[in-house]
Short mmCIF file of C-alpha atoms in Angstrom, two decimals:
data_model
loop_
_atom_site.label_atom_id
_atom_site.label_comp_id
_atom_site.label_asym_id
_atom_site.label_seq_id
_atom_site.Cartn_x
_atom_site.Cartn_y
_atom_site.Cartn_z
CA UNK H 11 -52.43 71.81 -31.26
CA UNK H 12 -49.89 68.76 -29.92
CA UNK H 13 -46.41 68.24 -31.52
CA UNK H 14 -46.57 64.69 -32.85
CA UNK H 15 -44.63 62.32 -30.66
CA UNK H 16 -41.58 60.62 -31.57
CA UNK H 17 -41.04 57.00 -32.06
CA UNK H 18 -39.56 55.40 -29.13
CA UNK H 19 -35.66 54.99 -28.98
CA UNK H 20 -34.27 52.56 -26.95
CA UNK H 21 -32.24 53.41 -24.14
CA UNK H 22 -28.42 52.93 -24.56
CA UNK H 23 -27.18 50.38 -22.17
CA UNK H 24 -25.04 51.77 -19.27
CA UNK H 25 -21.14 51.42 -19.65
CA UNK H 26 -20.12 47.53 -18.11
CA UNK H 27 -24.18 46.55 -18.45
CA UNK H 28 -24.67 43.66 -20.90
CA UNK H 29 -28.38 43.56 -22.49
CA UNK H 30 -30.07 40.14 -22.29
CA UNK H 31 -29.83 37.53 -24.73
CA UNK H 32 -32.73 37.01 -26.74
CA UNK H 33 -35.13 33.92 -25.73
CA UNK H 34 -34.00 31.15 -28.28
CA UNK H 35 -30.41 31.71 -27.69
CA UNK H 36 -30.81 31.83 -23.79
CA UNK H 37 -32.78 28.28 -24.34
CA UNK H 38 -29.99 26.80 -26.30
CA UNK H 39 -27.82 27.73 -24.06
CA UNK H 40 -29.70 26.11 -21.22
CA UNK H 41 -29.87 22.83 -23.30
CA UNK H 42 -25.89 22.95 -23.41
CA UNK H 43 -25.37 23.41 -19.60
CA UNK H 44 -27.87 20.36 -19.06
CA UNK H 45 -26.37 18.11 -21.47
CA UNK H 46 -23.13 18.78 -20.19
CA UNK H 47 -24.14 18.29 -16.62
CA UNK H 48 -25.69 15.14 -17.68
CA UNK H 49 -22.08 13.81 -19.35
CA UNK H 50 -20.31 14.93 -16.48
CA UNK H 51 -22.76 12.88 -14.12
CA UNK H 52 -22.08 9.48 -16.36
CA UNK H 53 -18.70 9.89 -16.39
CA UNK H 54 -18.60 10.17 -12.64
CA UNK H 55 -20.46 7.11 -12.27
CA UNK H 56 -18.39 5.13 -14.85
CA UNK H 57 -14.93 6.02 -12.84
CA UNK H 58 -16.52 5.73 -9.77
CA UNK H 59 -18.26 2.32 -10.55
CA UNK H 60 -16.85 -0.98 -8.36
CA UNK H 61 -14.80 -3.16 -10.46
CA UNK H 62 -15.04 -5.81 -7.47
CA UNK H 63 -18.61 -7.04 -7.59
CA UNK H 64 -19.66 -10.35 -6.99
CA UNK H 65 -19.23 -11.47 -10.62
CA UNK H 66 -15.50 -10.45 -10.56
CA UNK H 67 -15.00 -12.47 -6.98
CA UNK H 68 -16.77 -15.35 -8.25
CA UNK H 69 -15.04 -15.79 -11.52
CA UNK H 70 -11.60 -15.21 -9.58
CA UNK H 71 -12.74 -17.86 -7.24
CA UNK H 72 -13.73 -20.63 -10.10
CA UNK H 73 -10.27 -19.88 -11.87
CA UNK H 74 -8.50 -20.38 -8.70
CA UNK H 75 -10.51 -23.35 -7.50
CA UNK H 76 -9.79 -25.12 -11.16
CA UNK H 77 -5.82 -24.47 -10.57
CA UNK H 78 -3.60 -27.46 -11.96
CA UNK H 79 -1.73 -27.04 -8.96
CA UNK H 80 -2.64 -26.13 -5.62
CA UNK H 81 0.37 -24.16 -4.74
CA UNK H 82 0.40 -21.32 -2.01
CA UNK H 83 -1.57 -18.15 -3.02
CA UNK H 84 -0.64 -14.60 -1.84
CA UNK H 85 -1.74 -11.28 -2.41
CA UNK H 86 -0.20 -8.29 -4.16
CA UNK H 87 -2.43 -6.06 -2.74
CA UNK H 88 -2.39 -6.48 1.16
CA UNK H 89 -5.74 -4.10 1.57
CA UNK H 90 -7.72 -7.06 -0.45
CA UNK H 91 -7.22 -9.44 2.09
CA UNK H 92 -10.65 -9.04 4.07
CA UNK H 93 -12.56 -9.19 1.19
CA UNK H 94 -10.73 -11.74 -0.69
CA UNK H 95 -10.76 -14.16 1.83
CA UNK H 96 -14.41 -13.74 2.12
CA UNK H 97 -14.99 -14.81 -1.57
CA UNK H 98 -11.99 -16.89 -2.58
CA UNK H 99 -11.69 -20.16 -0.42
CA UNK H 100 -8.02 -20.69 -1.28
CA UNK H 101 -6.93 -17.33 0.15
CA UNK H 102 -8.12 -18.90 3.68
CA UNK H 103 -5.68 -21.75 3.72
CA UNK H 104 -2.78 -21.18 6.29
CA UNK H 105 -0.26 -21.04 3.38
CA UNK H 106 -1.95 -18.22 1.96
CA UNK H 107 -3.04 -16.35 5.32
CA UNK H 108 0.03 -16.82 7.43
CA UNK H 109 2.96 -18.05 5.51
CA UNK H 110 5.96 -17.01 7.69
CA UNK H 111 8.28 -16.19 4.76
CA UNK H 112 8.62 -17.49 1.10
CA UNK H 113 11.82 -19.60 1.72
CA UNK H 114 11.14 -23.36 1.03
CA UNK H 115 8.55 -22.30 -1.46
CA UNK H 116 9.00 -23.70 -4.65
CA UNK H 117 6.09 -22.12 -6.66
CA UNK H 118 3.45 -20.08 -5.40
CA UNK H 119 0.81 -17.69 -7.22
CA UNK H 120 0.12 -13.82 -6.94
CA UNK H 121 -3.11 -12.34 -7.12
CA UNK H 122 -3.17 -8.58 -7.67
CA UNK H 123 -5.28 -5.79 -8.87
CA UNK H 124 -3.84 -5.12 -12.20
CA UNK H 125 -0.32 -5.82 -11.04
CA UNK H 126 1.69 -8.74 -10.26
CA UNK H 127 4.37 -7.81 -7.56
CA UNK H 128 4.54 -5.40 -4.47
CA UNK H 129 6.48 -4.31 -1.77
CA UNK H 130 4.73 -6.53 0.68
CA UNK H 131 6.08 -9.26 -1.41
CA UNK H 132 9.88 -8.26 -1.46
CA UNK H 133 9.68 -8.60 2.22
CA UNK H 134 8.25 -11.68 2.13
CA UNK H 135 11.49 -12.99 0.04
CA UNK H 136 13.60 -12.05 3.30
CA UNK H 137 16.76 -11.91 1.14
CA UNK H 138 15.94 -13.93 -1.63
CA UNK H 139 16.15 -12.93 -5.23
CA UNK H 140 12.98 -12.19 -6.88
CA UNK H 141 11.25 -15.21 -8.48
CA UNK H 142 10.88 -15.90 -12.40
CA UNK H 143 7.02 -15.82 -13.13
CA UNK H 144 6.57 -18.46 -15.22
CA UNK H 145 2.50 -17.11 -16.47
CA UNK H 146 0.46 -14.51 -16.22
CA UNK H 147 -3.40 -14.62 -16.80
CA UNK H 148 -6.30 -11.63 -16.31
CA UNK H 149 -9.05 -12.69 -14.34
CA UNK H 150 -11.74 -9.98 -14.55
CA UNK H 151 -10.18 -6.93 -13.15
CA UNK H 152 -7.81 -9.42 -11.51
CA UNK H 153 -3.90 -10.58 -12.39
CA UNK H 154 -3.27 -14.09 -11.41
CA UNK H 155 0.61 -14.54 -11.93
CA UNK H 156 2.68 -17.78 -11.04
CA UNK H 157 6.15 -17.79 -9.78
CA UNK H 158 8.82 -20.29 -9.60
CA UNK H 159 12.02 -20.07 -7.67
CA UNK H 160 14.93 -22.40 -6.17
CA UNK H 161 13.54 -23.53 -2.82
CA UNK H 162 14.85 -25.37 -0.17
CA UNK H 163 13.70 -28.46 1.21
CA UNK H 164 11.27 -28.28 4.24
CA UNK H 165 12.66 -31.11 6.48
CA UNK H 166 10.91 -30.17 9.53
CA UNK H 167 8.00 -27.32 10.90
CA UNK H 168 9.06 -27.61 13.88
CA UNK H 169 6.45 -25.33 15.64
CA UNK H 170 3.52 -26.68 13.54
CA UNK H 171 3.24 -30.19 15.24
CA UNK H 172 3.33 -31.21 19.07
CA UNK H 173 5.14 -34.45 17.69
CA UNK H 174 8.32 -35.00 19.76
CA UNK H 175 7.97 -31.70 21.73
CA UNK H 176 8.39 -30.98 24.88
CA UNK H 177 7.52 -27.29 27.02
CA UNK H 178 8.87 -26.61 30.30
CA UNK H 179 9.24 -23.47 32.69
CA UNK H 180 11.69 -23.18 35.72
CA UNK H 181 8.75 -24.71 37.86
CA UNK H 182 8.39 -27.81 35.86
CA UNK H 183 6.76 -29.32 32.41
CA UNK H 184 3.92 -27.75 31.07
CA UNK H 185 0.62 -30.00 30.83
CA UNK H 186 -1.13 -30.95 27.99
CA UNK H 187 0.00 -32.39 24.56
CA UNK H 188 -0.79 -29.48 22.15
CA UNK H 189 -1.72 -26.41 24.32
CA UNK H 190 1.00 -26.65 27.37
CA UNK H 191 -1.04 -25.36 30.51
CA UNK H 192 2.08 -24.07 32.68
CA UNK H 193 1.96 -22.78 36.31
CA UNK H 194 3.08 -19.52 34.65
CA UNK H 195 0.66 -19.36 31.82
CA UNK H 196 0.08 -21.29 28.70
CA UNK H 197 2.02 -22.33 25.53
CA UNK H 198 0.38 -23.47 22.72
CA UNK H 199 -0.33 -23.16 18.75
CA UNK H 200 -1.61 -19.35 18.33
CA UNK H 201 -2.50 -17.14 15.32
CA UNK H 202 -1.13 -13.97 16.47
CA UNK H 203 -1.13 -10.39 14.74
CA UNK H 204 2.64 -9.46 14.40
CA UNK H 205 3.83 -6.37 12.57
CA UNK H 206 -0.06 -5.89 11.13
CA UNK H 207 -0.20 -9.34 9.75
CA UNK H 208 -1.21 -12.86 11.11
CA UNK H 209 1.10 -15.41 12.29
CA UNK H 210 0.84 -18.61 12.58
CA UNK H 211 3.14 -19.77 15.75
CA UNK H 212 3.92 -21.23 19.37
CA UNK H 213 2.36 -18.59 21.21
CA UNK H 214 3.79 -18.01 25.10
CA UNK H 215 1.48 -15.95 27.37
CA UNK H 216 2.84 -16.24 30.52
CA UNK H 217 4.15 -14.09 33.79
CA UNK H 218 6.94 -11.81 33.82
CA UNK H 219 10.02 -13.18 33.32
CA UNK H 220 9.41 -16.57 32.84
CA UNK H 221 11.73 -18.79 30.98
CA UNK H 222 9.75 -21.01 28.45
CA UNK H 223 11.60 -24.06 27.05
CA UNK H 224 11.03 -25.94 24.45
CA UNK H 225 12.83 -29.15 23.79
CA UNK H 226 12.98 -31.79 20.74
CA UNK H 227 14.83 -34.75 22.59
CA UNK H 228 15.17 -36.41 18.90
CA UNK H 229 14.66 -34.99 16.00
CA UNK H 230 15.67 -34.81 12.14
CA UNK H 231 17.30 -31.11 11.24
CA UNK H 232 18.72 -30.03 7.65
CA UNK H 233 21.53 -27.70 7.10
CA UNK H 234 20.02 -24.63 8.85
CA UNK H 235 17.41 -23.82 11.24
CA UNK H 236 15.15 -20.93 10.27
CA UNK H 237 12.71 -19.21 12.69
CA UNK H 238 11.00 -15.96 13.50
CA UNK H 239 10.21 -14.45 16.57
CA UNK H 240 8.08 -11.30 17.60
CA UNK H 241 5.55 -10.06 20.23
CA UNK H 242 1.83 -10.01 19.50
CA UNK H 243 -1.32 -7.97 20.10
CA UNK H 244 -0.81 -4.44 18.78
CA UNK H 245 -2.75 -2.84 21.83
CA UNK H 246 -0.76 -4.32 23.96
CA UNK H 247 2.55 -3.47 22.63
CA UNK H 248 1.41 0.34 22.92
CA UNK H 249 2.00 -0.64 26.68
CA UNK H 250 5.09 -2.84 26.78
CA UNK H 251 8.47 -2.33 25.10
CA UNK H 252 10.28 -5.10 26.79
CA UNK H 253 12.74 -7.15 24.95
CA UNK H 254 12.85 -10.92 24.38
CA UNK H 255 15.86 -13.32 24.82
CA UNK H 256 16.25 -16.16 22.54
CA UNK H 257 18.56 -18.67 23.73
CA UNK H 258 19.20 -21.97 21.13
CA UNK H 259 21.12 -24.98 22.32
CA UNK H 260 21.90 -28.48 19.90
CA UNK H 261 22.91 -31.41 21.54
CA UNK H 262 23.57 -29.39 24.62
CA UNK H 263 25.97 -26.82 22.99
CA UNK H 264 24.88 -23.05 22.76
CA UNK H 265 24.63 -22.07 19.51
CA UNK H 266 22.65 -18.63 19.66
CA UNK H 267 22.07 -16.06 22.42
CA UNK H 268 19.99 -12.89 20.93
CA UNK H 269 18.14 -10.24 22.27
CA UNK H 270 15.24 -8.97 19.96
CA UNK H 271 13.48 -5.69 20.62
CA UNK H 272 9.42 -5.38 20.33
CA UNK H 273 10.13 -2.80 17.44
CA UNK H 274 11.77 -5.22 15.32
CA UNK H 275 8.58 -6.59 14.51
CA UNK H 276 8.70 -10.43 12.75
CA UNK H 277 11.99 -10.62 13.66
CA UNK H 278 13.88 -13.54 11.07
CA UNK H 279 17.00 -15.64 12.90
CA UNK H 280 18.79 -18.13 10.76
CA UNK H 281 21.45 -21.06 12.47
CA UNK H 282 23.69 -23.39 10.63
CA UNK H 283 23.53 -26.74 11.08
CA UNK H 284 24.62 -30.39 10.40
CA UNK H 285 22.10 -32.54 8.99
CA UNK H 286 20.76 -35.58 11.07
CA UNK H 287 18.99 -36.25 14.15
CA UNK H 288 19.95 -33.94 17.25
CA UNK H 289 18.55 -33.00 20.28
CA UNK H 290 17.49 -29.28 20.26
CA UNK H 291 16.30 -26.70 23.23
CA UNK H 292 15.00 -23.46 22.53
CA UNK H 293 14.44 -20.93 25.83
CA UNK H 294 12.38 -17.75 25.31
CA UNK H 295 12.33 -15.22 27.86
CA UNK H 296 10.09 -12.08 27.95
CA UNK H 297 11.31 -9.67 30.59
CA UNK H 298 7.57 -8.16 30.97
CA UNK H 299 4.37 -9.37 30.00
CA UNK H 300 2.06 -7.40 31.61
CA UNK H 301 0.81 -3.86 30.38
CA UNK H 302 0.67 -0.56 31.53
CA UNK H 303 -2.63 1.32 32.41
CA UNK H 304 -4.05 4.58 34.03
CA UNK H 305 -3.61 2.80 37.30
CA UNK H 306 -0.21 1.46 36.94
CA UNK H 307 1.41 -1.89 35.94
CA UNK H 308 -0.87 -4.69 35.10
CA UNK H 309 0.89 -8.04 35.97
CA UNK H 310 -1.67 -9.87 34.23
CA UNK H 311 0.12 -11.55 31.35
CA UNK H 312 -1.36 -9.75 28.06
CA UNK H 313 1.37 -9.86 25.45
CA UNK H 314 2.03 -13.15 23.77
CA UNK H 315 5.35 -13.93 22.20
CA UNK H 316 5.41 -15.89 19.16
CA UNK H 317 7.72 -18.26 18.10
CA UNK H 318 7.97 -19.92 14.50
CA UNK H 319 11.03 -22.48 13.65
CA UNK H 320 11.63 -24.80 10.42
CA UNK H 321 14.51 -26.83 9.48
CA UNK H 322 15.28 -26.46 6.26
CA UNK H 323 18.38 -27.81 3.71
CA UNK H 324 19.86 -26.91 0.33
CA UNK H 325 19.33 -23.88 -1.99
CA UNK H 326 20.53 -21.22 0.32
#
């Protein structure tokens, strides 16, 4: 006779081995994981969203266009520049794009992405104290701030106009009223990249060692001349570090002689003057204007020397 079999007994789990969870518990755990993943996806999309959509730019452009006073408009966040200039017409104005510095600017507006100032604007002050904020308004994701500061009076923007200006090299006068064509190259209004920013200036692209003399035989001056000098074209600068000589004469008298190194970027200079009519003469000489290539030195003028000059008065 056979012995009745005993009821089946579950085998004991080996040490360190877990038993599978019941099916209902596994389903609940799966739904919790799915929900967490969905929440994480939504959160990631929310934080990665682009706040600078067309609607935000349109709102900013409309607000700026309705300003009560069309003062110069600057950016606190320089990296916004390309997109901002595409969407906001006021940022394409010369005062916004290529202001040499903030000297002589009584009021100006600053647009920032959630901030109203930056290190770049401190640099643009070039020694001036930080201005007073008159008003601050949020426009979508942007912050628009109007500033006011004691400012000098602009007597003459000497390099912005060809009126009363003469240009010559050692071989004689350069031909043409606005853009001078010289035997050694060309001198005229240019927009030049210097120190990673566009600059409006009188550009000089001439052969090695050519002295370019700019004269104003009879021009009104204030109590100081303020200007900048630098070398344009980043790629050319990588291959040419030659210095630039600057000589300034007023009424035939030497008042400044300076040598500027390429590494100084947008080099500012200032000269005290006596208000009234004067004869002004500036000579700029770049030792080398070509560039070094794999085949050696190419004498073709590549480097543009950029001169900006204004006559100011008051509020030093």
